[in-house]
């Protein structure tokens, strides 16, 4: 009888130890993984577009009263990345009619943009000095801010629905060229 109790005591102690260790493994303070700690951004692979912007899918959007350029985004090129980056082709047209096409990305979490490449003679050329830059909201040609605020971002999170992005780019309802309002509808 003593042998049975001692085996039972050993099994019981092992079970309690195993449960205790399993409980500690899930504790962020014990495991070193804090679920509330900021995540480190890891950008996914970006490949350059194969084709120039499609004139049939270019959608113009309003940027500001002070800009003299016209801007349009190729809706076929919009890619909502799992890495939190929305990539797109933008076409800027000057008053004299010359235009430049760029392949860019926007991060909503940090309100930054990146130039991946430029279209030169119908061939995409990668930008070797590409880096993330803060989106400027107070300059005339603030098209990245207009796209982020009007279509690609939902406050500081990436809009995940391409349908919502395309609806937001509708020229009759696009709000990217205006300042965001507070919850009372008052302009900031």
PDB file of C-alpha atoms in Angstrom:
ATOM      1  CA  UNK A   1       0.000   0.000   0.000  1.00  0.00           C
ATOM      2  CA  UNK A   2       2.901   2.316   0.793  1.00  0.00           C
ATOM      3  CA  UNK A   3       4.311   1.702  -2.709  1.00  0.00           C
ATOM      4  CA  UNK A   4       1.021   2.735  -4.334  1.00  0.00           C
ATOM      5  CA  UNK A   5       0.884   5.987  -2.347  1.00  0.00           C
ATOM      6  CA  UNK A   6       4.503   6.825  -3.108  1.00  0.00           C
ATOM      7  CA  UNK A   7       3.960   6.217  -6.876  1.00  0.00           C
ATOM      8  CA  UNK A   8       0.781   8.289  -6.694  1.00  0.00           C
ATOM      9  CA  UNK A   9       2.660  11.083  -4.897  1.00  0.00           C
ATOM     10  CA  UNK A  10       5.396  11.045  -7.570  1.00  0.00           C
ATOM     11  CA  UNK A  11       2.804  11.240 -10.391  1.00  0.00           C
ATOM     12  CA  UNK A  12       0.942  13.993  -8.574  1.00  0.00           C
ATOM     13  CA  UNK A  13       4.122  16.034  -8.025  1.00  0.00           C
ATOM     14  CA  UNK A  14       5.157  15.594 -11.673  1.00  0.00           C
ATOM     15  CA  UNK A  15       1.710  16.685 -12.830  1.00  0.00           C
ATOM     16  CA  UNK A  16       1.764  19.757 -10.608  1.00  0.00           C
ATOM     17  CA  UNK A  17       5.265  20.652 -11.821  1.00  0.00           C
ATOM     18  CA  UNK A  18       4.242  20.221 -15.473  1.00  0.00           C
ATOM     19  CA  UNK A  19       1.152  22.389 -15.007  1.00  0.00           C
ATOM     20  CA  UNK A  20       3.206  25.031 -13.223  1.00  0.00           C
ATOM     21  CA  UNK A  21       5.763  25.134 -16.033  1.00  0.00           C
ATOM     22  CA  UNK A  22       3.036  25.269 -18.679  1.00  0.00           C
ATOM     23  CA  UNK A  23       1.395  28.153 -16.829  1.00  0.00           C
ATOM     24  CA  UNK A  24       4.654  30.102 -16.689  1.00  0.00           C
ATOM     25  CA  UNK A  25       5.331  29.579 -20.394  1.00  0.00           C
ATOM     26  CA  UNK A  26       2.245  31.622 -21.297  1.00  0.00           C
ATOM     27  CA  UNK A  27       3.081  34.477 -18.951  1.00  0.00           C
ATOM     28  CA  UNK A  28       4.577  37.350 -20.991  1.00  0.00           C
ATOM     29  CA  UNK A  29       6.653  38.483 -18.049  1.00  0.00           C
ATOM     30  CA  UNK A  30       8.165  34.998 -17.744  1.00  0.00           C
ATOM     31  CA  UNK A  31       8.529  34.255 -21.467  1.00  0.00           C
ATOM     32  CA  UNK A  32       9.823  37.692 -22.435  1.00  0.00           C
ATOM     33  CA  UNK A  33       7.067  38.152 -25.052  1.00  0.00           C
ATOM     34  CA  UNK A  34       4.974  41.186 -24.243  1.00  0.00           C
ATOM     35  CA  UNK A  35       1.750  41.240 -26.289  1.00  0.00           C
ATOM     36  CA  UNK A  36       1.508  45.006 -25.787  1.00  0.00           C
ATOM     37  CA  UNK A  37       5.037  45.778 -26.929  1.00  0.00           C
ATOM     38  CA  UNK A  38       5.323  47.614 -30.246  1.00  0.00           C
ATOM     39  CA  UNK A  39       5.840  45.310 -33.186  1.00  0.00           C
ATOM     40  CA  UNK A  40       8.994  45.622 -35.244  1.00  0.00           C
ATOM     41  CA  UNK A  41       8.143  46.409 -38.876  1.00  0.00           C
ATOM     42  CA  UNK A  42       9.372  43.838 -41.383  1.00  0.00           C
ATOM     43  CA  UNK A  43       8.692  44.816 -44.977  1.00  0.00           C
ATOM     44  CA  UNK A  44       7.795  42.122 -47.468  1.00  0.00           C
ATOM     45  CA  UNK A  45       9.369  41.696 -50.868  1.00  0.00           C
ATOM     46  CA  UNK A  46       8.426  44.356 -53.395  1.00  0.00           C
ATOM     47  CA  UNK A  47       8.566  43.644 -57.107  1.00  0.00           C
ATOM     48  CA  UNK A  48       8.340  46.373 -59.689  1.00  0.00           C
ATOM     49  CA  UNK A  49       5.222  46.490 -61.897  1.00  0.00           C
ATOM     50  CA  UNK A  50       5.478  44.796 -65.264  1.00  0.00           C
ATOM     51  CA  UNK A  51       3.514  47.402 -67.224  1.00  0.00           C
ATOM     52  CA  UNK A  52       3.134  51.166 -67.340  1.00  0.00           C
ATOM     53  CA  UNK A  53      -0.029  52.652 -65.813  1.00  0.00           C
ATOM     54  CA  UNK A  54      -3.213  51.764 -67.649  1.00  0.00           C
ATOM     55  CA  UNK A  55      -4.908  54.955 -68.916  1.00  0.00           C
ATOM     56  CA  UNK A  56      -8.317  53.217 -68.616  1.00  0.00           C
ATOM     57  CA  UNK A  57      -7.891  52.598 -64.863  1.00  0.00           C
ATOM     58  CA  UNK A  58      -6.318  55.936 -63.880  1.00  0.00           C
ATOM     59  CA  UNK A  59      -8.502  57.698 -61.323  1.00  0.00           C
ATOM     60  CA  UNK A  60      -7.725  61.371 -60.638  1.00  0.00           C
ATOM     61  CA  UNK A  61      -7.853  62.599 -57.053  1.00  0.00           C
ATOM     62  CA  UNK A  62      -7.873  66.012 -55.420  1.00  0.00           C
ATOM     63  CA  UNK A  63      -4.744  67.008 -53.487  1.00  0.00           C
ATOM     64  CA  UNK A  64      -4.966  70.661 -52.438  1.00  0.00           C
ATOM     65  CA  UNK A  65      -5.903  74.160 -53.570  1.00  0.00           C
ATOM     66  CA  UNK A  66      -2.256  75.150 -53.846  1.00  0.00           C
ATOM     67  CA  UNK A  67      -0.990  72.389 -56.123  1.00  0.00           C
ATOM     68  CA  UNK A  68      -0.588  73.068 -59.822  1.00  0.00           C
ATOM     69  CA  UNK A  69      -0.101  69.388 -60.692  1.00  0.00           C
ATOM     70  CA  UNK A  70      -2.827  66.863 -61.419  1.00  0.00           C
ATOM     71  CA  UNK A  71      -2.587  63.458 -59.769  1.00  0.00           C
ATOM     72  CA  UNK A  72      -4.104  60.091 -60.615  1.00  0.00           C
ATOM     73  CA  UNK A  73      -3.697  56.585 -59.228  1.00  0.00           C
ATOM     74  CA  UNK A  74      -3.834  53.415 -61.325  1.00  0.00           C
ATOM     75  CA  UNK A  75      -6.507  51.400 -59.521  1.00  0.00           C
ATOM     76  CA  UNK A  76      -5.299  48.154 -61.129  1.00  0.00           C
ATOM     77  CA  UNK A  77      -1.913  48.633 -59.462  1.00  0.00           C
ATOM     78  CA  UNK A  78      -3.166  48.993 -55.870  1.00  0.00           C
ATOM     79  CA  UNK A  79      -1.802  46.154 -53.749  1.00  0.00           C
ATOM     80  CA  UNK A  80      -2.788  45.885 -50.089  1.00  0.00           C
ATOM     81  CA  UNK A  81       0.178  44.038 -48.613  1.00  0.00           C
ATOM     82  CA  UNK A  82       0.064  41.691 -45.644  1.00  0.00           C
ATOM     83  CA  UNK A  83       3.131  43.556 -44.333  1.00  0.00           C
ATOM     84  CA  UNK A  84       1.027  46.702 -43.753  1.00  0.00           C
ATOM     85  CA  UNK A  85       2.189  48.506 -46.905  1.00  0.00           C
ATOM     86  CA  UNK A  86      -0.235  49.604 -49.611  1.00  0.00           C
ATOM     87  CA  UNK A  87       1.598  49.802 -52.943  1.00  0.00           C
ATOM     88  CA  UNK A  88       0.346  51.732 -55.978  1.00  0.00           C
ATOM     89  CA  UNK A  89       1.268  53.551 -59.195  1.00  0.00           C
ATOM     90  CA  UNK A  90       0.714  57.310 -59.141  1.00  0.00           C
ATOM     91  CA  UNK A  91       0.863  59.615 -62.168  1.00  0.00           C
ATOM     92  CA  UNK A  92       1.689  63.303 -61.680  1.00  0.00           C
ATOM     93  CA  UNK A  93       0.938  65.615 -64.614  1.00  0.00           C
ATOM     94  CA  UNK A  94       2.415  69.114 -64.807  1.00  0.00           C
ATOM     95  CA  UNK A  95       0.551  72.148 -66.211  1.00  0.00           C
ATOM     96  CA  UNK A  96       2.428  71.772 -69.520  1.00  0.00           C
ATOM     97  CA  UNK A  97       1.150  68.200 -69.907  1.00  0.00           C
ATOM     98  CA  UNK A  98       4.292  66.225 -69.131  1.00  0.00           C
ATOM     99  CA  UNK A  99       3.767  63.391 -66.707  1.00  0.00           C
ATOM    100  CA  UNK A 100       5.775  61.160 -64.421  1.00  0.00           C
ATOM    101  CA  UNK A 101       4.742  57.736 -63.140  1.00  0.00           C
ATOM    102  CA  UNK A 102       6.040  56.375 -59.854  1.00  0.00           C
ATOM    103  CA  UNK A 103       5.591  53.113 -57.966  1.00  0.00           C
ATOM    104  CA  UNK A 104       5.252  53.855 -54.248  1.00  0.00           C
ATOM    105  CA  UNK A 105       4.103  52.433 -50.941  1.00  0.00           C
ATOM    106  CA  UNK A 106       2.338  53.902 -47.907  1.00  0.00           C
ATOM    107  CA  UNK A 107       2.493  52.704 -44.289  1.00  0.00           C
ATOM    108  CA  UNK A 108      -0.478  53.884 -42.260  1.00  0.00           C
ATOM    109  CA  UNK A 109       0.893  52.861 -38.853  1.00  0.00           C
ATOM    110  CA  UNK A 110       3.821  55.276 -39.115  1.00  0.00           C
ATOM    111  CA  UNK A 111       2.359  57.683 -41.747  1.00  0.00           C
ATOM    112  CA  UNK A 112       5.315  57.128 -44.088  1.00  0.00           C
ATOM    113  CA  UNK A 113       5.805  56.639 -47.821  1.00  0.00           C
ATOM    114  CA  UNK A 114       8.483  55.059 -49.992  1.00  0.00           C
ATOM    115  CA  UNK A 115       9.417  55.500 -53.665  1.00  0.00           C
ATOM    116  CA  UNK A 116      10.182  52.069 -55.121  1.00  0.00           C
ATOM    117  CA  UNK A 117      10.743  53.161 -58.709  1.00  0.00           C
ATOM    118  CA  UNK A 118      10.022  55.483 -61.615  1.00  0.00           C
ATOM    119  CA  UNK A 119       8.817  54.780 -65.148  1.00  0.00           C
ATOM    120  CA  UNK A 120      11.487  55.864 -67.651  1.00  0.00           C
ATOM    121  CA  UNK A 121      10.869  55.242 -71.396  1.00  0.00           C
ATOM    122  CA  UNK A 122       8.137  52.683 -70.567  1.00  0.00           C
ATOM    123  CA  UNK A 123      10.512  50.683 -68.339  1.00  0.00           C
ATOM    124  CA  UNK A 124      10.343  50.656 -64.538  1.00  0.00           C
ATOM    125  CA  UNK A 125      13.634  51.695 -62.922  1.00  0.00           C
ATOM    126  CA  UNK A 126      14.139  50.784 -59.269  1.00  0.00           C
ATOM    127  CA  UNK A 127      15.159  53.524 -56.872  1.00  0.00           C
ATOM    128  CA  UNK A 128      18.397  52.254 -55.274  1.00  0.00           C
ATOM    129  CA  UNK A 129      18.221  54.897 -52.519  1.00  0.00           C
ATOM    130  CA  UNK A 130      14.657  54.049 -51.530  1.00  0.00           C
ATOM    131  CA  UNK A 131      13.859  54.573 -47.852  1.00  0.00           C
ATOM    132  CA  UNK A 132      10.817  55.322 -45.727  1.00  0.00           C
ATOM    133  CA  UNK A 133      10.028  59.030 -45.385  1.00  0.00           C
ATOM    134  CA  UNK A 134       7.464  60.868 -43.292  1.00  0.00           C
ATOM    135  CA  UNK A 135       4.384  61.930 -45.250  1.00  0.00           C
ATOM    136  CA  UNK A 136       4.193  65.723 -45.374  1.00  0.00           C
ATOM    137  CA  UNK A 137       0.714  67.163 -44.858  1.00  0.00           C
ATOM    138  CA  UNK A 138       1.607  70.838 -45.154  1.00  0.00           C
ATOM    139  CA  UNK A 139       3.108  71.083 -48.660  1.00  0.00           C
ATOM    140  CA  UNK A 140       1.372  71.893 -51.945  1.00  0.00           C
ATOM    141  CA  UNK A 141       1.995  68.538 -53.638  1.00  0.00           C
ATOM    142  CA  UNK A 142       0.884  66.465 -50.663  1.00  0.00           C
ATOM    143  CA  UNK A 143      -0.504  63.606 -52.750  1.00  0.00           C
ATOM    144  CA  UNK A 144       0.774  60.855 -50.412  1.00  0.00           C
ATOM    145  CA  UNK A 145      -1.098  62.509 -47.542  1.00  0.00           C
ATOM    146  CA  UNK A 146      -4.215  62.815 -49.717  1.00  0.00           C
ATOM    147  CA  UNK A 147      -4.085  59.105 -50.633  1.00  0.00           C
ATOM    148  CA  UNK A 148      -3.359  58.004 -47.064  1.00  0.00           C
ATOM    149  CA  UNK A 149      -6.081  60.149 -45.489  1.00  0.00           C
ATOM    150  CA  UNK A 150      -8.624  59.712 -48.248  1.00  0.00           C
ATOM    151  CA  UNK A 151      -8.375  56.046 -49.237  1.00  0.00           C
ATOM    152  CA  UNK A 152      -5.495  53.838 -48.072  1.00  0.00           C
ATOM    153  CA  UNK A 153      -5.660  54.325 -44.307  1.00  0.00           C
ATOM    154  CA  UNK A 154      -8.352  54.124 -41.683  1.00  0.00           C
ATOM    155  CA  UNK A 155      -6.784  56.532 -39.201  1.00  0.00           C
ATOM    156  CA  UNK A 156      -3.445  54.813 -38.417  1.00  0.00           C
ATOM    157  CA  UNK A 157      -4.340  51.338 -39.691  1.00  0.00           C
ATOM    158  CA  UNK A 158      -4.186  50.021 -43.223  1.00  0.00           C
ATOM    159  CA  UNK A 159      -7.507  49.709 -45.059  1.00  0.00           C
ATOM    160  CA  UNK A 160      -7.694  45.985 -45.884  1.00  0.00           C
ATOM    161  CA  UNK A 161     -10.631  46.065 -48.322  1.00  0.00           C
ATOM    162  CA  UNK A 162      -9.814  46.907 -51.945  1.00  0.00           C
ATOM    163  CA  UNK A 163     -13.523  47.579 -52.473  1.00  0.00           C
ATOM    164  CA  UNK A 164     -13.488  50.246 -49.747  1.00  0.00           C
ATOM    165  CA  UNK A 165     -10.302  51.792 -51.182  1.00  0.00           C
ATOM    166  CA  UNK A 166     -11.840  51.985 -54.664  1.00  0.00           C
ATOM    167  CA  UNK A 167     -15.057  53.503 -53.270  1.00  0.00           C
ATOM    168  CA  UNK A 168     -12.993  56.058 -51.339  1.00  0.00           C
ATOM    169  CA  UNK A 169     -11.165  57.077 -54.526  1.00  0.00           C
ATOM    170  CA  UNK A 170     -14.454  58.009 -56.198  1.00  0.00           C
ATOM    171  CA  UNK A 171     -13.821  61.627 -57.322  1.00  0.00           C
ATOM    172  CA  UNK A 172     -17.267  62.739 -56.093  1.00  0.00           C
ATOM    173  CA  UNK A 173     -16.613  61.599 -52.534  1.00  0.00           C
ATOM    174  CA  UNK A 174     -12.829  61.681 -52.164  1.00  0.00           C
ATOM    175  CA  UNK A 175     -11.825  63.412 -48.912  1.00  0.00           C
ATOM    176  CA  UNK A 176      -8.037  63.145 -49.079  1.00  0.00           C
ATOM    177  CA  UNK A 177      -7.537  66.804 -49.926  1.00  0.00           C
ATOM    178  CA  UNK A 178      -9.247  67.978 -46.741  1.00  0.00           C
ATOM    179  CA  UNK A 179      -8.047  67.966 -43.198  1.00  0.00           C
ATOM    180  CA  UNK A 180      -9.505  65.177 -41.077  1.00  0.00           C
ATOM    181  CA  UNK A 181     -12.235  66.219 -38.663  1.00  0.00           C
ATOM    182  CA  UNK A 182     -12.579  65.339 -35.033  1.00  0.00           C
ATOM    183  CA  UNK A 183     -15.457  63.207 -33.746  1.00  0.00           C
ATOM    184  CA  UNK A 184     -17.719  66.271 -33.569  1.00  0.00           C
ATOM    185  CA  UNK A 185     -17.307  67.072 -37.271  1.00  0.00           C
ATOM    186  CA  UNK A 186     -15.253  70.187 -36.543  1.00  0.00           C
ATOM    187  CA  UNK A 187     -12.271  70.834 -38.792  1.00  0.00           C
ATOM    188  CA  UNK A 188      -8.947  70.612 -36.936  1.00  0.00           C
TER     189      UNK A 188
END
